[in-house]
């Protein structure tokens, strides 16, 4: 493993993964292949480019474009594909599922075909705990649980996972899959709840908590996720899936309280609004399988939230232009007429 094609590497988790891998493996070269949708930004890679020079290259392209993907695989002698590229926001998938099916399903197929045609390259798929659906009682999802996705986003990611497994079983493609929890940290587009609430609070705008705010999520620091992906890539068993999460959940309201405390902002900013359609109540995964390979998280949930808040406080240069651009129309569309319930 030396020449990695990291698709979606200009997005939130992808750019942190590129940072992590180039720092850790001095002989690796990474080609970021990214369409630069609203969520992909070259600014996310600028410090890494300055530090690592030609060990990082950028190709603008769509994972649905088979000839462009094949061309990049050939031109850069790729031996490993790590697929982060996806449409990722549940609320956008509810408003318009089309791009999710294109990229997360068809795009995954295109990458698998590229890996197969190039001589069965090593392939790793970045997936999500959302494919398990919402979890009842005190169960923690196991990698062997049946998939029960409930949003168009989750269903498209689950379809991708099925296709990845099918390529392993049918063609012997050397694959692994990892399923991450709710990641937070630097460079997350401010549509996702933690950066949305931090940047709202910094502007004294109310925080739109969906429903009662008692939904449970496992908020995980992005670098813990990246370290887990690294372990799966190097130590994971071919054909297997690994959960990556803190293994412990908290309610959204608990998350908000920590966030407001770190900012020194009042709880009066919390505004309960009409719930998300089909909102999954709880995600939580069992992560024993990955821990058996030697991985363990370095951040508690609270440390992860506080570190993320501090990054947004210190990096207005990154998020203010986003919030002042097309994001304004998105925000108005999703929240403008949303019913306030408390
Ligand atoms: P993101 O939305 O921040 O970034 C997605 C990236 O993919 C962007 O750079 C975008 O330009 C690129 N992209 C989108 N469509 C593309 C296409 N057709 N061709 C090429 N590039 C395309 O997403 P993220 O939060 O960094 O998530 C990355 C991956 O991790 C996704 O597969 C997501 O499902 C998965 N995941 C995310 C989380 C989370 O909490 N954010 C948790 C678990 C798993
Ligand atoms: O669990 C992993 C998943 O986490 C990833 O696969 C997805 O790509 C990522 O977007 C994330 O999905 P969620 O739907 O859990 O994340 P989001 O940040 O949108 O919402 C987190 C929780 O906060 C969820 O219970 C909904 C709630 N929420 C969200 C928004 C945007 C609010 O209460 N208000 C909001 O305005």
Tab-separated table of C-alpha atoms and ligand atoms in Angstrom:
chain	number	residue	atom	x	y	z
A	1	UNK	CA	0.000	0.000	0.000
A	2	UNK	CA	1.641	3.213	-1.137
A	3	UNK	CA	-0.514	5.066	-3.655
A	4	UNK	CA	-3.960	5.745	-2.243
A	5	UNK	CA	-6.929	7.201	-4.091
A	6	UNK	CA	-8.942	8.962	-1.411
A	7	UNK	CA	-12.313	9.864	-2.878
A	8	UNK	CA	-14.182	12.644	-1.071
A	9	UNK	CA	-10.861	13.709	0.462
A	10	UNK	CA	-11.777	17.406	0.319
A	11	UNK	CA	-14.720	16.858	2.677
A	12	UNK	CA	-14.801	16.793	6.458
A	13	UNK	CA	-13.621	13.307	7.434
A	14	UNK	CA	-11.671	12.773	4.213
A	15	UNK	CA	-9.414	15.803	4.739
A	16	UNK	CA	-8.711	14.777	8.325
A	17	UNK	CA	-7.882	11.262	7.148
A	18	UNK	CA	-5.461	12.593	4.515
A	19	UNK	CA	-3.798	14.733	7.205
A	20	UNK	CA	-3.514	11.736	9.533
A	21	UNK	CA	-2.110	9.339	6.914
A	22	UNK	CA	0.474	11.685	5.352
A	23	UNK	CA	1.783	12.571	8.800
A	24	UNK	CA	1.988	8.934	9.871
A	25	UNK	CA	3.315	7.239	6.713
A	26	UNK	CA	6.208	9.174	5.098
A	27	UNK	CA	6.321	6.844	2.065
A	28	UNK	CA	2.615	7.120	1.157
A	29	UNK	CA	1.270	9.231	-1.691
A	30	UNK	CA	-2.351	10.324	-1.712
A	31	UNK	CA	-4.469	11.382	-4.656
A	32	UNK	CA	-7.596	13.155	-3.482
A	33	UNK	CA	-10.338	12.595	-6.051
A	34	UNK	CA	-13.279	14.888	-5.325
A	35	UNK	CA	-16.123	16.536	-7.204
A	36	UNK	CA	-16.080	19.584	-4.892
A	37	UNK	CA	-19.781	19.692	-4.154
A	38	UNK	CA	-20.958	22.316	-1.662
A	39	UNK	CA	-19.345	20.134	1.056
A	40	UNK	CA	-15.926	19.702	-0.576
A	41	UNK	CA	-13.456	22.553	-0.208
A	42	UNK	CA	-9.834	22.980	-1.266
A	43	UNK	CA	-9.236	25.133	1.837
A	44	UNK	CA	-9.620	21.908	3.832
A	45	UNK	CA	-6.402	20.630	2.253
A	46	UNK	CA	-4.297	23.781	2.027
A	47	UNK	CA	-2.210	23.250	5.180
A	48	UNK	CA	-1.539	19.617	4.207
A	49	UNK	CA	-0.511	20.604	0.688
A	50	UNK	CA	1.926	23.166	2.102
A	51	UNK	CA	3.397	20.569	4.466
A	52	UNK	CA	3.580	17.521	2.189
A	53	UNK	CA	3.990	19.010	-1.320
A	54	UNK	CA	3.861	16.432	-4.106
A	55	UNK	CA	2.915	13.571	-1.777
A	56	UNK	CA	-0.602	15.002	-2.049
A	57	UNK	CA	-2.263	15.558	-5.397
A	58	UNK	CA	-5.761	16.727	-6.174
A	59	UNK	CA	-7.959	15.589	-9.045
A	60	UNK	CA	-11.365	17.170	-9.493
A	61	UNK	CA	-13.795	14.493	-10.624
A	62	UNK	CA	-17.057	12.685	-10.043
A	63	UNK	CA	-17.000	9.091	-8.760
A	64	UNK	CA	-19.930	8.420	-11.117
A	65	UNK	CA	-17.669	9.163	-14.111
A	66	UNK	CA	-16.120	5.767	-14.889
A	67	UNK	CA	-13.583	6.933	-17.467
A	68	UNK	CA	-12.287	9.713	-15.205
A	69	UNK	CA	-11.963	7.282	-12.284
A	70	UNK	CA	-10.183	4.680	-14.468
A	71	UNK	CA	-7.880	7.418	-15.783
A	72	UNK	CA	-6.885	8.535	-12.284
A	73	UNK	CA	-6.289	4.932	-11.168
A	74	UNK	CA	-3.983	4.356	-14.164
A	75	UNK	CA	-2.208	7.722	-14.154
A	76	UNK	CA	-1.241	7.553	-10.487
A	77	UNK	CA	-0.618	3.775	-10.275
A	78	UNK	CA	-3.189	3.474	-7.516
A	79	UNK	CA	-2.979	0.349	-5.336
A	80	UNK	CA	-5.679	1.223	-2.768
A	81	UNK	CA	-9.025	3.036	-2.958
A	82	UNK	CA	-10.565	4.518	0.187
A	83	UNK	CA	-14.055	5.806	-0.566
A	84	UNK	CA	-15.286	8.739	1.518
A	85	UNK	CA	-17.154	10.387	-1.374
A	86	UNK	CA	-20.836	10.647	-0.607
A	87	UNK	CA	-23.788	12.900	-0.134
A	88	UNK	CA	-23.953	12.881	3.649
A	89	UNK	CA	-26.635	15.076	5.167
A	90	UNK	CA	-29.853	13.351	6.264
A	91	UNK	CA	-31.986	16.514	6.009
A	92	UNK	CA	-30.849	17.089	2.410
A	93	UNK	CA	-31.647	13.443	1.600
A	94	UNK	CA	-35.196	14.016	2.880
A	95	UNK	CA	-35.567	17.134	0.701
A	96	UNK	CA	-34.020	15.535	-2.415
A	97	UNK	CA	-32.772	11.919	-2.447
A	98	UNK	CA	-31.612	11.907	-6.089
A	99	UNK	CA	-27.940	12.878	-5.596
A	100	UNK	CA	-27.690	10.359	-2.752
A	101	UNK	CA	-28.698	7.499	-4.997
A	102	UNK	CA	-26.345	8.679	-7.746
A	103	UNK	CA	-23.240	9.128	-5.634
A	104	UNK	CA	-23.678	6.762	-2.690
A	105	UNK	CA	-25.031	3.829	-4.728
A	106	UNK	CA	-24.001	4.222	-8.382
A	107	UNK	CA	-20.742	5.990	-7.540
A	108	UNK	CA	-19.759	3.155	-5.202
A	109	UNK	CA	-20.411	0.677	-8.017
A	110	UNK	CA	-18.199	2.702	-10.401
A	111	UNK	CA	-15.317	2.639	-7.897
A	112	UNK	CA	-15.715	-1.096	-7.303
A	113	UNK	CA	-15.610	-1.721	-11.053
A	114	UNK	CA	-12.494	0.444	-11.359
A	115	UNK	CA	-10.815	-1.549	-8.582
A	116	UNK	CA	-11.811	-4.846	-10.179
A	117	UNK	CA	-10.707	-3.881	-13.712
A	118	UNK	CA	-7.350	-2.633	-12.441
A	119	UNK	CA	-6.562	-6.119	-11.062
A	120	UNK	CA	-8.508	-6.329	-7.817
A	121	UNK	CA	-7.077	-3.337	-5.953
A	122	UNK	CA	-7.483	-3.069	-2.182
A	123	UNK	CA	-10.788	-1.278	-1.545
A	124	UNK	CA	-12.079	0.280	1.673
A	125	UNK	CA	-15.611	1.649	2.024
A	126	UNK	CA	-16.440	4.337	4.587
A	127	UNK	CA	-19.893	3.606	5.914
A	128	UNK	CA	-22.056	4.702	8.830
A	129	UNK	CA	-23.939	3.465	11.892
A	130	UNK	CA	-27.110	4.772	10.225
A	131	UNK	CA	-27.307	1.623	8.088
A	132	UNK	CA	-28.427	-0.294	11.212
A	133	UNK	CA	-31.459	1.979	11.632
A	134	UNK	CA	-32.507	3.181	15.054
A	135	UNK	CA	-31.588	0.875	17.894
A	136	UNK	CA	-34.015	-0.315	20.540
A	137	UNK	CA	-33.532	-0.971	24.260
A	138	UNK	CA	-29.900	-1.088	25.287
A	139	UNK	CA	-28.710	-3.053	22.249
A	140	UNK	CA	-25.482	-1.967	20.573
A	141	UNK	CA	-25.276	-2.697	16.864
A	142	UNK	CA	-23.004	-5.540	15.889
A	143	UNK	CA	-21.361	-5.831	12.487
A	144	UNK	CA	-23.431	-8.975	11.912
A	145	UNK	CA	-26.796	-7.249	12.568
A	146	UNK	CA	-29.198	-6.981	9.656
A	147	UNK	CA	-29.239	-3.589	7.994
A	148	UNK	CA	-32.449	-1.604	8.544
A	149	UNK	CA	-31.856	1.909	7.143
A	150	UNK	CA	-34.713	4.412	7.487
A	151	UNK	CA	-33.727	7.623	5.648
A	152	UNK	CA	-32.870	8.003	1.953
A	153	UNK	CA	-29.268	8.751	3.050
A	154	UNK	CA	-29.026	5.642	5.220
A	155	UNK	CA	-30.670	3.475	2.559
A	156	UNK	CA	-28.206	4.652	-0.084
A	157	UNK	CA	-25.238	3.969	2.232
A	158	UNK	CA	-26.615	0.502	3.052
A	159	UNK	CA	-26.942	-0.218	-0.683
A	160	UNK	CA	-23.298	0.769	-1.108
A	161	UNK	CA	-22.278	-1.650	1.660
A	162	UNK	CA	-24.225	-4.498	0.053
A	163	UNK	CA	-22.533	-3.839	-3.283
A	164	UNK	CA	-19.081	-3.781	-1.679
A	165	UNK	CA	-19.740	-7.156	-0.042
A	166	UNK	CA	-21.130	-8.517	-3.315
A	167	UNK	CA	-17.885	-7.587	-5.124
A	168	UNK	CA	-15.894	-9.444	-2.501
A	169	UNK	CA	-18.028	-12.578	-2.655
A	170	UNK	CA	-18.477	-12.597	-6.431
A	171	UNK	CA	-15.136	-11.328	-7.738
A	172	UNK	CA	-12.839	-11.811	-4.760
A	173	UNK	CA	-12.212	-8.053	-4.493
A	174	UNK	CA	-10.126	-7.468	-1.316
A	175	UNK	CA	-12.478	-5.165	0.569
A	176	UNK	CA	-13.112	-3.923	4.081
A	177	UNK	CA	-15.920	-1.707	5.362
A	178	UNK	CA	-15.925	0.560	8.413
A	179	UNK	CA	-19.049	2.081	9.961
A	180	UNK	CA	-18.484	5.326	11.828
A	181	UNK	CA	-20.597	7.091	14.451
A	182	UNK	CA	-21.478	10.845	14.481
A	183	UNK	CA	-18.156	12.513	13.777
A	184	UNK	CA	-17.291	16.001	14.977
A	185	UNK	CA	-14.151	18.112	14.689
A	186	UNK	CA	-12.381	20.573	12.363
A	187	UNK	CA	-13.721	21.329	8.848
A	188	UNK	CA	-17.231	19.901	9.266
A	189	UNK	CA	-19.692	21.775	7.052
A	190	UNK	CA	-21.981	23.809	9.316
A	191	UNK	CA	-25.185	22.023	8.243
A	192	UNK	CA	-24.391	19.208	10.737
A	193	UNK	CA	-25.679	19.748	14.233
A	194	UNK	CA	-22.524	20.549	16.238
A	195	UNK	CA	-20.964	23.105	13.853
A	196	UNK	CA	-24.437	24.501	13.110
A	197	UNK	CA	-25.139	25.080	16.782
A	198	UNK	CA	-21.676	26.488	17.574
A	199	UNK	CA	-21.816	28.966	14.700
A	200	UNK	CA	-25.440	29.891	15.474
A	201	UNK	CA	-24.563	30.450	19.133
A	202	UNK	CA	-21.541	32.591	18.228
A	203	UNK	CA	-23.982	34.771	16.251
A	204	UNK	CA	-26.648	34.638	19.020
A	205	UNK	CA	-29.069	32.841	16.679
A	206	UNK	CA	-31.396	30.227	18.323
A	207	UNK	CA	-30.338	26.568	18.205
A	208	UNK	CA	-33.101	24.575	16.417
A	209	UNK	CA	-33.316	21.360	18.468
A	210	UNK	CA	-35.494	18.811	16.654
A	211	UNK	CA	-38.429	17.535	18.739
A	212	UNK	CA	-37.687	16.848	22.406
A	213	UNK	CA	-33.890	16.685	21.869
A	214	UNK	CA	-33.702	13.322	23.618
A	215	UNK	CA	-32.444	11.461	20.568
A	216	UNK	CA	-29.218	9.584	21.337
A	217	UNK	CA	-26.023	9.947	19.315
A	218	UNK	CA	-22.438	8.764	19.810
A	219	UNK	CA	-20.480	11.983	19.127
A	220	UNK	CA	-16.984	10.916	18.139
A	221	UNK	CA	-13.865	12.999	17.530
A	222	UNK	CA	-12.921	12.728	13.869
A	223	UNK	CA	-9.266	11.831	14.560
A	224	UNK	CA	-10.382	8.780	16.554
A	225	UNK	CA	-12.381	7.722	13.509
A	226	UNK	CA	-9.377	8.271	11.206
A	227	UNK	CA	-7.137	6.200	13.490
A	228	UNK	CA	-9.747	3.425	13.397
A	229	UNK	CA	-9.873	3.468	9.592
A	230	UNK	CA	-6.073	3.208	9.533
A	231	UNK	CA	-6.239	0.130	11.766
A	232	UNK	CA	-8.874	-1.507	9.565
A	233	UNK	CA	-6.854	-0.752	6.424
A	234	UNK	CA	-3.698	-2.312	7.815
A	235	UNK	CA	-4.898	-4.911	10.320
A	236	UNK	CA	-8.489	-5.620	9.295
A	237	UNK	CA	-9.420	-8.981	7.861
A	238	UNK	CA	-10.306	-8.883	4.166
A	239	UNK	CA	-14.051	-9.226	3.575
A	240	UNK	CA	-14.924	-7.952	7.065
A	241	UNK	CA	-16.798	-4.959	8.456
A	242	UNK	CA	-15.742	-2.983	11.559
A	243	UNK	CA	-17.735	-0.527	13.684
A	244	UNK	CA	-15.876	2.633	14.782
A	245	UNK	CA	-17.412	4.667	17.588
A	246	UNK	CA	-17.136	5.614	21.223
A	247	UNK	CA	-19.534	2.799	22.114
A	248	UNK	CA	-21.506	5.183	24.336
A	249	UNK	CA	-24.254	7.630	23.476
A	250	UNK	CA	-25.661	10.896	24.857
A	251	UNK	CA	-28.803	12.900	24.143
A	252	UNK	CA	-28.698	15.869	21.830
A	253	UNK	CA	-29.698	18.109	24.748
A	254	UNK	CA	-26.694	16.863	26.761
A	255	UNK	CA	-24.468	17.651	23.789
A	256	UNK	CA	-25.971	21.155	23.546
A	257	UNK	CA	-25.401	21.831	27.239
A	258	UNK	CA	-21.666	21.036	26.932
A	259	UNK	CA	-21.425	23.146	23.775
A	260	UNK	CA	-23.102	26.176	25.410
A	261	UNK	CA	-20.993	25.761	28.526
A	262	UNK	CA	-17.763	25.814	26.482
A	263	UNK	CA	-18.957	28.966	24.713
A	264	UNK	CA	-20.280	30.639	27.871
A	265	UNK	CA	-23.653	31.142	26.128
A	266	UNK	CA	-27.104	30.860	27.785
A	267	UNK	CA	-29.538	27.916	27.579
A	268	UNK	CA	-32.192	30.415	26.425
A	269	UNK	CA	-30.696	30.009	22.919
A	270	UNK	CA	-32.256	26.510	22.747
A	271	UNK	CA	-35.409	26.454	20.637
A	272	UNK	CA	-37.332	23.196	20.160
A	273	UNK	CA	-38.656	22.944	16.612
A	274	UNK	CA	-40.696	20.486	14.559
A	275	UNK	CA	-38.926	17.131	14.378
A	276	UNK	CA	-37.080	15.634	11.388
A	277	UNK	CA	-39.283	13.232	9.380
A	278	UNK	CA	-38.526	9.593	10.284
A	279	UNK	CA	-35.972	10.783	12.848
A	280	UNK	CA	-33.875	7.876	14.174
A	281	UNK	CA	-34.113	7.933	17.959
A	282	UNK	CA	-30.908	6.196	18.891
A	283	UNK	CA	-27.656	4.954	17.355
A	284	UNK	CA	-25.058	3.051	19.296
A	285	UNK	CA	-22.542	0.464	18.144
A	286	UNK	CA	-20.561	-2.280	19.797
A	287	UNK	CA	-16.907	-1.591	18.932
A	288	UNK	CA	-15.267	-4.665	20.495
A	289	UNK	CA	-14.236	-6.082	17.128
A	290	UNK	CA	-12.063	-3.053	16.302
A	291	UNK	CA	-10.741	-2.768	19.863
A	292	UNK	CA	-9.520	-6.365	19.564
A	293	UNK	CA	-7.166	-5.063	16.835
A	294	UNK	CA	-5.625	-2.613	19.307
A	295	UNK	CA	-7.605	0.566	18.564
A	296	UNK	CA	-9.133	2.672	21.284
A	297	UNK	CA	-10.602	6.181	21.282
A	298	UNK	CA	-8.433	9.004	22.672
A	299	UNK	CA	-11.255	11.518	23.267
A	300	UNK	CA	-14.283	11.250	25.551
A	301	UNK	CA	-17.515	12.653	24.133
A	302	UNK	CA	-17.146	15.739	26.261
A	303	UNK	CA	-13.540	16.342	25.166
A	304	UNK	CA	-14.593	15.846	21.542
A	305	UNK	CA	-17.386	18.432	21.818
A	306	UNK	CA	-15.227	20.969	23.662
A	307	UNK	CA	-12.298	20.585	21.218
A	308	UNK	CA	-14.678	21.013	18.279
A	309	UNK	CA	-16.240	24.135	19.774
A	310	UNK	CA	-12.782	25.662	20.285
A	311	UNK	CA	-11.801	24.972	16.670
A	312	UNK	CA	-14.837	26.878	15.377
A	313	UNK	CA	-14.189	29.741	17.776
A	314	UNK	CA	-10.608	29.991	16.490
A	315	UNK	CA	-11.332	29.441	12.790
A	316	UNK	CA	-13.934	31.971	11.724
A	317	UNK	CA	-11.937	32.434	8.482
A	318	UNK	CA	-13.129	28.952	7.509
A	319	UNK	CA	-16.836	29.018	8.334
A	320	UNK	CA	-17.909	32.655	7.999
A	321	UNK	CA	-17.616	32.698	4.168
A	322	UNK	CA	-19.631	29.449	4.052
A	323	UNK	CA	-22.393	30.817	6.244
A	324	UNK	CA	-22.494	34.038	4.218
A	325	UNK	CA	-22.835	32.204	0.876
A	326	UNK	CA	-25.348	29.699	-0.590
A	327	UNK	CA	-25.790	28.339	2.925
A	328	UNK	CA	-28.169	31.223	3.677
A	329	UNK	CA	-30.730	29.895	1.148
A	330	UNK	CA	-30.307	26.363	2.483
A	331	UNK	CA	-30.858	27.584	6.036
A	332	UNK	CA	-33.966	29.524	5.084
A	333	UNK	CA	-35.380	26.538	3.197
A	334	UNK	CA	-34.879	24.087	6.077
A	335	UNK	CA	-35.523	26.294	9.078
A	336	UNK	CA	-37.315	29.407	7.763
A	337	UNK	CA	-40.863	28.086	8.188
A	338	UNK	CA	-40.143	25.371	10.718
A	339	UNK	CA	-42.713	25.302	13.511
A	340	UNK	CA	-41.350	26.240	16.934
A	341	UNK	CA	-42.735	23.807	19.527
A	342	UNK	CA	-41.305	25.232	22.765
B	1	LIG	P1	-18.805	15.581	3.617
B	1	LIG	O1	-20.187	15.838	3.135
B	1	LIG	O2	-18.134	16.561	4.504
B	1	LIG	O3	-17.826	15.351	2.368
B	1	LIG	C1	-18.180	14.550	1.270
B	1	LIG	C2	-17.114	14.767	0.197
B	1	LIG	O4	-17.461	13.947	-0.938
B	1	LIG	C3	-17.047	16.210	-0.313
B	1	LIG	O5	-15.700	16.601	-0.419
B	1	LIG	C4	-17.716	16.151	-1.660
B	1	LIG	O6	-17.251	17.132	-2.570
B	1	LIG	C5	-17.362	14.738	-2.105
B	1	LIG	N1	-18.300	14.194	-3.097
B	1	LIG	C6	-19.658	14.168	-3.019
B	1	LIG	N2	-20.172	13.606	-4.131
B	1	LIG	C7	-19.123	13.248	-4.913
B	1	LIG	C8	-19.007	12.609	-6.163
B	1	LIG	N3	-20.083	12.222	-6.854
B	1	LIG	N4	-17.764	12.378	-6.665
B	1	LIG	C9	-16.653	12.772	-5.984
B	1	LIG	N5	-16.711	13.405	-4.798
B	1	LIG	C10	-17.931	13.629	-4.258
B	1	LIG	O7	-18.876	14.142	4.280
B	1	LIG	P2	-18.171	13.541	5.572
B	1	LIG	O8	-18.979	13.881	6.756
B	1	LIG	O9	-16.733	13.846	5.518
B	1	LIG	O10	-18.404	11.980	5.293
B	1	LIG	C11	-17.434	11.230	4.553
B	1	LIG	C12	-17.869	9.788	4.513
B	1	LIG	O11	-18.022	9.290	5.841
B	1	LIG	C13	-19.224	9.556	3.847
B	1	LIG	O12	-19.157	8.380	3.100
B	1	LIG	C14	-20.195	9.424	5.008
B	1	LIG	O13	-21.303	8.629	4.638
B	1	LIG	C15	-19.324	8.741	6.024
B	1	LIG	N6	-19.668	8.981	7.427
B	1	LIG	C16	-19.843	10.245	7.914
B	1	LIG	C17	-20.076	10.436	9.262
B	1	LIG	C18	-20.248	11.806	9.862
B	1	LIG	O14	-20.609	11.907	11.044
B	1	LIG	N7	-20.003	12.883	9.148
B	1	LIG	C19	-20.161	9.335	10.110
B	1	LIG	C20	-19.992	8.055	9.585
B	1	LIG	C21	-19.720	7.897	8.243
B	2	LIG	O1	-24.322	8.604	12.635
B	2	LIG	C1	-23.467	8.889	11.566
B	2	LIG	C2	-24.093	9.947	10.714
B	2	LIG	O2	-24.057	11.146	11.471
B	2	LIG	C3	-23.402	10.147	9.377
B	2	LIG	O3	-23.505	8.979	8.609
B	2	LIG	C4	-24.027	11.322	8.618
B	2	LIG	O4	-23.310	11.565	7.427
B	2	LIG	C5	-23.970	12.543	9.512
B	2	LIG	O5	-24.650	13.613	8.872
B	2	LIG	C6	-24.624	12.260	10.861
B	2	LIG	O6	-26.055	12.072	10.726
B	2	LIG	P1	-27.083	12.681	11.785
B	2	LIG	O7	-28.380	12.848	11.135
B	2	LIG	O8	-27.046	11.930	13.054
B	2	LIG	O9	-26.347	14.082	12.041
B	2	LIG	P2	-26.882	15.579	12.168
B	2	LIG	O10	-25.700	16.391	12.566
B	2	LIG	O11	-27.681	16.014	11.012
B	2	LIG	O12	-27.873	15.449	13.418
B	2	LIG	C7	-27.401	14.968	14.669
B	2	LIG	C8	-28.576	14.955	15.627
B	2	LIG	O13	-28.976	16.311	15.863
B	2	LIG	C9	-29.798	14.242	15.090
B	2	LIG	O14	-30.485	13.600	16.161
B	2	LIG	C10	-30.663	15.370	14.541
B	2	LIG	C11	-30.344	16.529	15.480
B	2	LIG	N1	-30.441	17.861	14.875
B	2	LIG	C12	-29.783	18.090	13.701
B	2	LIG	C13	-29.851	19.325	13.104
B	2	LIG	C14	-29.123	19.589	11.797
B	2	LIG	C15	-31.167	18.872	15.500
B	2	LIG	O15	-31.750	18.649	16.575
B	2	LIG	N2	-31.237	20.080	14.900
B	2	LIG	C16	-30.616	20.365	13.722
B	2	LIG	O16	-30.742	21.501	13.227
